[in-house]
PDB file of C-alpha atoms in Angstrom:
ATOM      1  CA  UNK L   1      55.701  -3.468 -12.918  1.00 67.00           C
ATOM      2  CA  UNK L   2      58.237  -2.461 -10.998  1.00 77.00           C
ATOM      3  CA  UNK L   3      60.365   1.135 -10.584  1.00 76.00           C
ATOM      4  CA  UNK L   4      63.244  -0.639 -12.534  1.00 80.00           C
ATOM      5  CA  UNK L   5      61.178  -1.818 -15.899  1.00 79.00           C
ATOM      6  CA  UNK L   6      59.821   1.462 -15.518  1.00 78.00           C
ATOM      7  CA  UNK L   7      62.746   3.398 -16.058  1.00 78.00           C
ATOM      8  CA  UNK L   8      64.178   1.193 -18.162  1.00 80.00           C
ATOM      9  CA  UNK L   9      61.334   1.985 -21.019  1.00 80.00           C
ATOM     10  CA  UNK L  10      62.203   5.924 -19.902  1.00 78.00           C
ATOM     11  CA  UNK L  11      65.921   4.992 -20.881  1.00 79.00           C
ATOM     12  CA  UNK L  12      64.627   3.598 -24.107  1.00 80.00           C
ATOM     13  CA  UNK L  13      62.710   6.427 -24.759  1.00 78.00           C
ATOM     14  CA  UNK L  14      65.951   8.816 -23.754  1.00 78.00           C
ATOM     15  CA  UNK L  15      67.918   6.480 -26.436  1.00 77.00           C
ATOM     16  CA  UNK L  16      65.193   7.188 -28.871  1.00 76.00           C
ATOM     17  CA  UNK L  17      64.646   3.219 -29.185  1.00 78.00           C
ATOM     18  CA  UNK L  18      60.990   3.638 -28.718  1.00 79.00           C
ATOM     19  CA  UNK L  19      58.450   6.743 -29.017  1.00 78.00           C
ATOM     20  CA  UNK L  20      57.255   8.812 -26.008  1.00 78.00           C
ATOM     21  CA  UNK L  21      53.446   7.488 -26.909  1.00 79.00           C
ATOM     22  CA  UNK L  22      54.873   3.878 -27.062  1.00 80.00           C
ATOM     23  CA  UNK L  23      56.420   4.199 -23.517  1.00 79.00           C
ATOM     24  CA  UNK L  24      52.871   5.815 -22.111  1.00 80.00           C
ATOM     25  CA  UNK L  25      51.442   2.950 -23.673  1.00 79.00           C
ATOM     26  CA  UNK L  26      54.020   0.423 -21.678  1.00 81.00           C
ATOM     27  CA  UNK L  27      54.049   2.136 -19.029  1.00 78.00           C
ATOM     28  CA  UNK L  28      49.643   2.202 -18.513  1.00 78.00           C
ATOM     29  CA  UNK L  29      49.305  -1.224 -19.899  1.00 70.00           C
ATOM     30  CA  UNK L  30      51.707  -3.307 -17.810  1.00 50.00           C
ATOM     31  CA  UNK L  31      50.797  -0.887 -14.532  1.00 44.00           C
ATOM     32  CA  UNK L  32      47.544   0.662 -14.620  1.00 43.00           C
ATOM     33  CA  UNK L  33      47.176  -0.785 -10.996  1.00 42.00           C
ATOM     34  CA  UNK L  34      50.574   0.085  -9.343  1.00 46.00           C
ATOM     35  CA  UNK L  35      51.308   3.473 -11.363  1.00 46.00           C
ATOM     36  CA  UNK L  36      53.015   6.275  -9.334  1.00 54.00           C
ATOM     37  CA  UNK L  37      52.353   9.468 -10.978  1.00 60.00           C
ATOM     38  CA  UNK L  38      54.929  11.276  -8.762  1.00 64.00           C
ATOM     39  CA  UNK L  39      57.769   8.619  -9.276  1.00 61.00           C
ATOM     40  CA  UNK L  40      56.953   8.629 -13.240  1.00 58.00           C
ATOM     41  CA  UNK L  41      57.139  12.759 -13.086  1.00 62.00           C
ATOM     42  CA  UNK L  42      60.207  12.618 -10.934  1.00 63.00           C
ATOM     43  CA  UNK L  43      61.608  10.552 -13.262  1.00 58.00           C
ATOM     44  CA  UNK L  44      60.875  12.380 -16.263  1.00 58.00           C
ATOM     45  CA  UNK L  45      62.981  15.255 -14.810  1.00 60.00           C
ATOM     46  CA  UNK L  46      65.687  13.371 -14.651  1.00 58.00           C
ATOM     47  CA  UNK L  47      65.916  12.509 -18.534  1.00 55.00           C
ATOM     48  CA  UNK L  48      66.820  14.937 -21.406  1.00 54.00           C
ATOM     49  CA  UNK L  49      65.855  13.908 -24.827  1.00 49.00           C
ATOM     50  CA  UNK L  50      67.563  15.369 -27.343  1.00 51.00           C
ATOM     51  CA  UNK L  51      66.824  15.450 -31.261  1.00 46.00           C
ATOM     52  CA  UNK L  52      70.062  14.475 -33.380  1.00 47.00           C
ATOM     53  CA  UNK L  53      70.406  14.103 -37.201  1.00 46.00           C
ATOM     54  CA  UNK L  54      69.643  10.411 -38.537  1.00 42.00           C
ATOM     55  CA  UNK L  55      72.989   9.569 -40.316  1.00 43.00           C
ATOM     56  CA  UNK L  56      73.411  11.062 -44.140  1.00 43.00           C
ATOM     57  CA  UNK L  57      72.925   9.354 -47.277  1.00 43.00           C
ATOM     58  CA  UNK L  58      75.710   9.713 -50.015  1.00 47.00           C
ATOM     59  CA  UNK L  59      79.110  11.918 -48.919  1.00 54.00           C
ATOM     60  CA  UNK L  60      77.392  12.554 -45.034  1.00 56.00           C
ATOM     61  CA  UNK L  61      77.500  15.975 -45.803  1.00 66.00           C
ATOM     62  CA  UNK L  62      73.920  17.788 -45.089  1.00 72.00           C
ATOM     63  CA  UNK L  63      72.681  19.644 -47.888  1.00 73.00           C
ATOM     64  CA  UNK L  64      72.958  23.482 -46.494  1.00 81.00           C
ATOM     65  CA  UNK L  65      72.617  25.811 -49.781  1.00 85.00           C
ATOM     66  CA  UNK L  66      69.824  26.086 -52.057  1.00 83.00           C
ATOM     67  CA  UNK L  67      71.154  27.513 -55.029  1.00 89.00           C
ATOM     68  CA  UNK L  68      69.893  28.877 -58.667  1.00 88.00           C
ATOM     69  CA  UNK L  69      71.881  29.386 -61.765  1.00 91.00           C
ATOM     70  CA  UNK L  70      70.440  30.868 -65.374  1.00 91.00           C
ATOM     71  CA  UNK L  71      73.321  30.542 -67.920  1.00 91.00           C
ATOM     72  CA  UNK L  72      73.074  31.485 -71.349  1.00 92.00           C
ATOM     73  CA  UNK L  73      73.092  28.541 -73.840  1.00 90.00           C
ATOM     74  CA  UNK L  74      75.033  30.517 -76.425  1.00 90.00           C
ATOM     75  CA  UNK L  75      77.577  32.017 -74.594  1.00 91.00           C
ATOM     76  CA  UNK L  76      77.632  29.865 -71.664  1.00 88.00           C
ATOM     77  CA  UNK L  77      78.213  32.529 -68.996  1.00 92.00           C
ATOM     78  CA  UNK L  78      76.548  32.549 -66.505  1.00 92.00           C
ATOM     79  CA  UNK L  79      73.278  35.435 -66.468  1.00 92.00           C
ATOM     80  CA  UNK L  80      72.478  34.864 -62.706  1.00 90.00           C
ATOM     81  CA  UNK L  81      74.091  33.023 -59.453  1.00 91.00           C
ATOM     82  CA  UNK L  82      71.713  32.850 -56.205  1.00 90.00           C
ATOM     83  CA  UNK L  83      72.752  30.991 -52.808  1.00 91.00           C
ATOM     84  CA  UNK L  84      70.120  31.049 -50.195  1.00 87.00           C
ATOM     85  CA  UNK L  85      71.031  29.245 -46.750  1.00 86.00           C
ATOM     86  CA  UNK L  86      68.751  26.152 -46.841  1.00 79.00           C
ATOM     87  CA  UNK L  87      66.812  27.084 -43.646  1.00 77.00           C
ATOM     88  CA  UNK L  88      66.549  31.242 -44.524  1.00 82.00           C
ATOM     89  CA  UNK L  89      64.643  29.709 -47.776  1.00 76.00           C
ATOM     90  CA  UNK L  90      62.559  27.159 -45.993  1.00 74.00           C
ATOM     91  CA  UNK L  91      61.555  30.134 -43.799  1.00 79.00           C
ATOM     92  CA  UNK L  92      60.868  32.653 -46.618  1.00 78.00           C
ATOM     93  CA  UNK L  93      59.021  29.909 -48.065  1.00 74.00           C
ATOM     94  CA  UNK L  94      56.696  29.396 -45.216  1.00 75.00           C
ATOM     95  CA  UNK L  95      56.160  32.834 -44.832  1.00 78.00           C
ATOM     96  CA  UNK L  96      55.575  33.657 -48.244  1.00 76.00           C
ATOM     97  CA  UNK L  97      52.953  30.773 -48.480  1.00 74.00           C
ATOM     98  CA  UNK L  98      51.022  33.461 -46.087  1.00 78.00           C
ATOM     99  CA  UNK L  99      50.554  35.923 -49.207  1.00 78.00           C
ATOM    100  CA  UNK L 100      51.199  34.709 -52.142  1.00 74.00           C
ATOM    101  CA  UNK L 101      48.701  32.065 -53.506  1.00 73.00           C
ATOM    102  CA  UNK L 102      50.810  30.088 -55.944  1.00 69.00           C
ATOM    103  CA  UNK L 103      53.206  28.932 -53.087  1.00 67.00           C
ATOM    104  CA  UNK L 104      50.727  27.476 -51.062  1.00 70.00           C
ATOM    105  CA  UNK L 105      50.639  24.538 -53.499  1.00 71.00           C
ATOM    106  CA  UNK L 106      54.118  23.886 -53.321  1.00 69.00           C
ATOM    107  CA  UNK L 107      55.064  21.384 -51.506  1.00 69.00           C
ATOM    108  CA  UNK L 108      58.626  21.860 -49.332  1.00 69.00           C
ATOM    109  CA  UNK L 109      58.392  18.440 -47.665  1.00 73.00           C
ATOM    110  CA  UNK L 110      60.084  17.181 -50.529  1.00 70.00           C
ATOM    111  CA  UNK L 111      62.554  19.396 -50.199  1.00 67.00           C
ATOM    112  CA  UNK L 112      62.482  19.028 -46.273  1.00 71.00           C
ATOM    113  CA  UNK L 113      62.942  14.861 -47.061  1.00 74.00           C
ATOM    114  CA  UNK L 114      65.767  15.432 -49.532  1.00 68.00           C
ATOM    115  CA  UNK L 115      67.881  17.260 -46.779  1.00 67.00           C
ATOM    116  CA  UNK L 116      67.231  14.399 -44.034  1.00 69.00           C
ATOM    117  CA  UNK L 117      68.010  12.400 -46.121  1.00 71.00           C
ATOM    118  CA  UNK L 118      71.648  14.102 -47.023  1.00 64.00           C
ATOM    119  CA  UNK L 119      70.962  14.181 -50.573  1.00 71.00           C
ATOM    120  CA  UNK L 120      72.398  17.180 -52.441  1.00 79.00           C
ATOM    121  CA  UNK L 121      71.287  17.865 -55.775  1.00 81.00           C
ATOM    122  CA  UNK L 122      69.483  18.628 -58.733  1.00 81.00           C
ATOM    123  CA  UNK L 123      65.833  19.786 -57.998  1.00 77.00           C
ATOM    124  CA  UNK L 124      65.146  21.120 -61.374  1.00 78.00           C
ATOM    125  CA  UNK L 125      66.895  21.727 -64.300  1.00 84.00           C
ATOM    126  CA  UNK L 126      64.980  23.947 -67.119  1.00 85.00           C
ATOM    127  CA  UNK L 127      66.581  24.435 -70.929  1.00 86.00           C
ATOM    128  CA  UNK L 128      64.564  27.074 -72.596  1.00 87.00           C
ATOM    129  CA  UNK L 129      65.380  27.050 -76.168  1.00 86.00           C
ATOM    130  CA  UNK L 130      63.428  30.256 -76.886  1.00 87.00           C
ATOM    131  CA  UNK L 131      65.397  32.700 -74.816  1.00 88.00           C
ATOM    132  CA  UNK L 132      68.063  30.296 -74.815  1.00 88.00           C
ATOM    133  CA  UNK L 133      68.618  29.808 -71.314  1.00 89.00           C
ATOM    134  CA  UNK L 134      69.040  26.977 -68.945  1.00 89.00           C
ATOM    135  CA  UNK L 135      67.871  27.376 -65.054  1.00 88.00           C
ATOM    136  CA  UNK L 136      69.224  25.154 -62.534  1.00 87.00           C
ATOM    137  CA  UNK L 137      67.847  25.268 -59.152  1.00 83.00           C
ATOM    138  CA  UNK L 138      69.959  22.544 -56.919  1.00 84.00           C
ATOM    139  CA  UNK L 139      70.632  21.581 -53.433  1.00 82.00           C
ATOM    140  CA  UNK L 140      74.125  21.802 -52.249  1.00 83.00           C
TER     141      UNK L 140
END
């Protein structure tokens, strides 16, 4: 294989076209013979990989708030407003998972998918008849 093909699968990999493991495996495979380590590491220097967003689903906004509302069915006013910055709750989630029990079975990938995927909104959505009170908790 020659230096060329070589960095063309490292400017594939740059482009995010094809995964770091799927270059190694190129790269090995077609050249296991004629490898340079120090022109592969050289090279290596020379690209920066960065991670972007994959393009949004719905209005291309990212969902950045994760909020909760309890409103009072009879009145309709609303009892309580909380907005939480989307990554300060996925961090107080994480770190509450450390010490209280009943989060650890909570699972925040869905929320984690739900935000890569730009969708906003409702997560759950509660009506409780015997207090009479509706909870809301959506992504916004």
């Amino acid at each position: 294989m020659s230096e060329i093909d070589r960095l063309k699968i490292l400017e594939r990999v740059a482009a995010g076209e094809i995964s770091a493991a799927a270059a190694a495996d190129l790269l090995q495979g077609n050249s296991a013979e004629t490898a340079e380590p120090e022109a592969l590491k050289e090279a290596e220097k020379h690209i920066v990989i960065t991670e972007e967003p994959a393009p949004l689903a719905g209005n291309g906004k990212t969902p950045t708030w994760f909020k909760v509302r309890v409103n009072d069915l009879q009145t309709g006013k609303q009892r309580v407003a909380v907005n939480i910055p989307y990554r300060m709750m996925r961090w107080g989630l994480r770190v509450g998972q450390r010490f209280a029990p009943e989060l650890r079975d909570l699972d925040a990938n869905v929320l984690d998918q739900m935000v890569a995927d730009g969708t906003p909104g409702m997560l759950v959505e509660v009506v409780d008849n015997e207090d009479n009170e509706q909870v809301q908790i959506f992504l916004e």
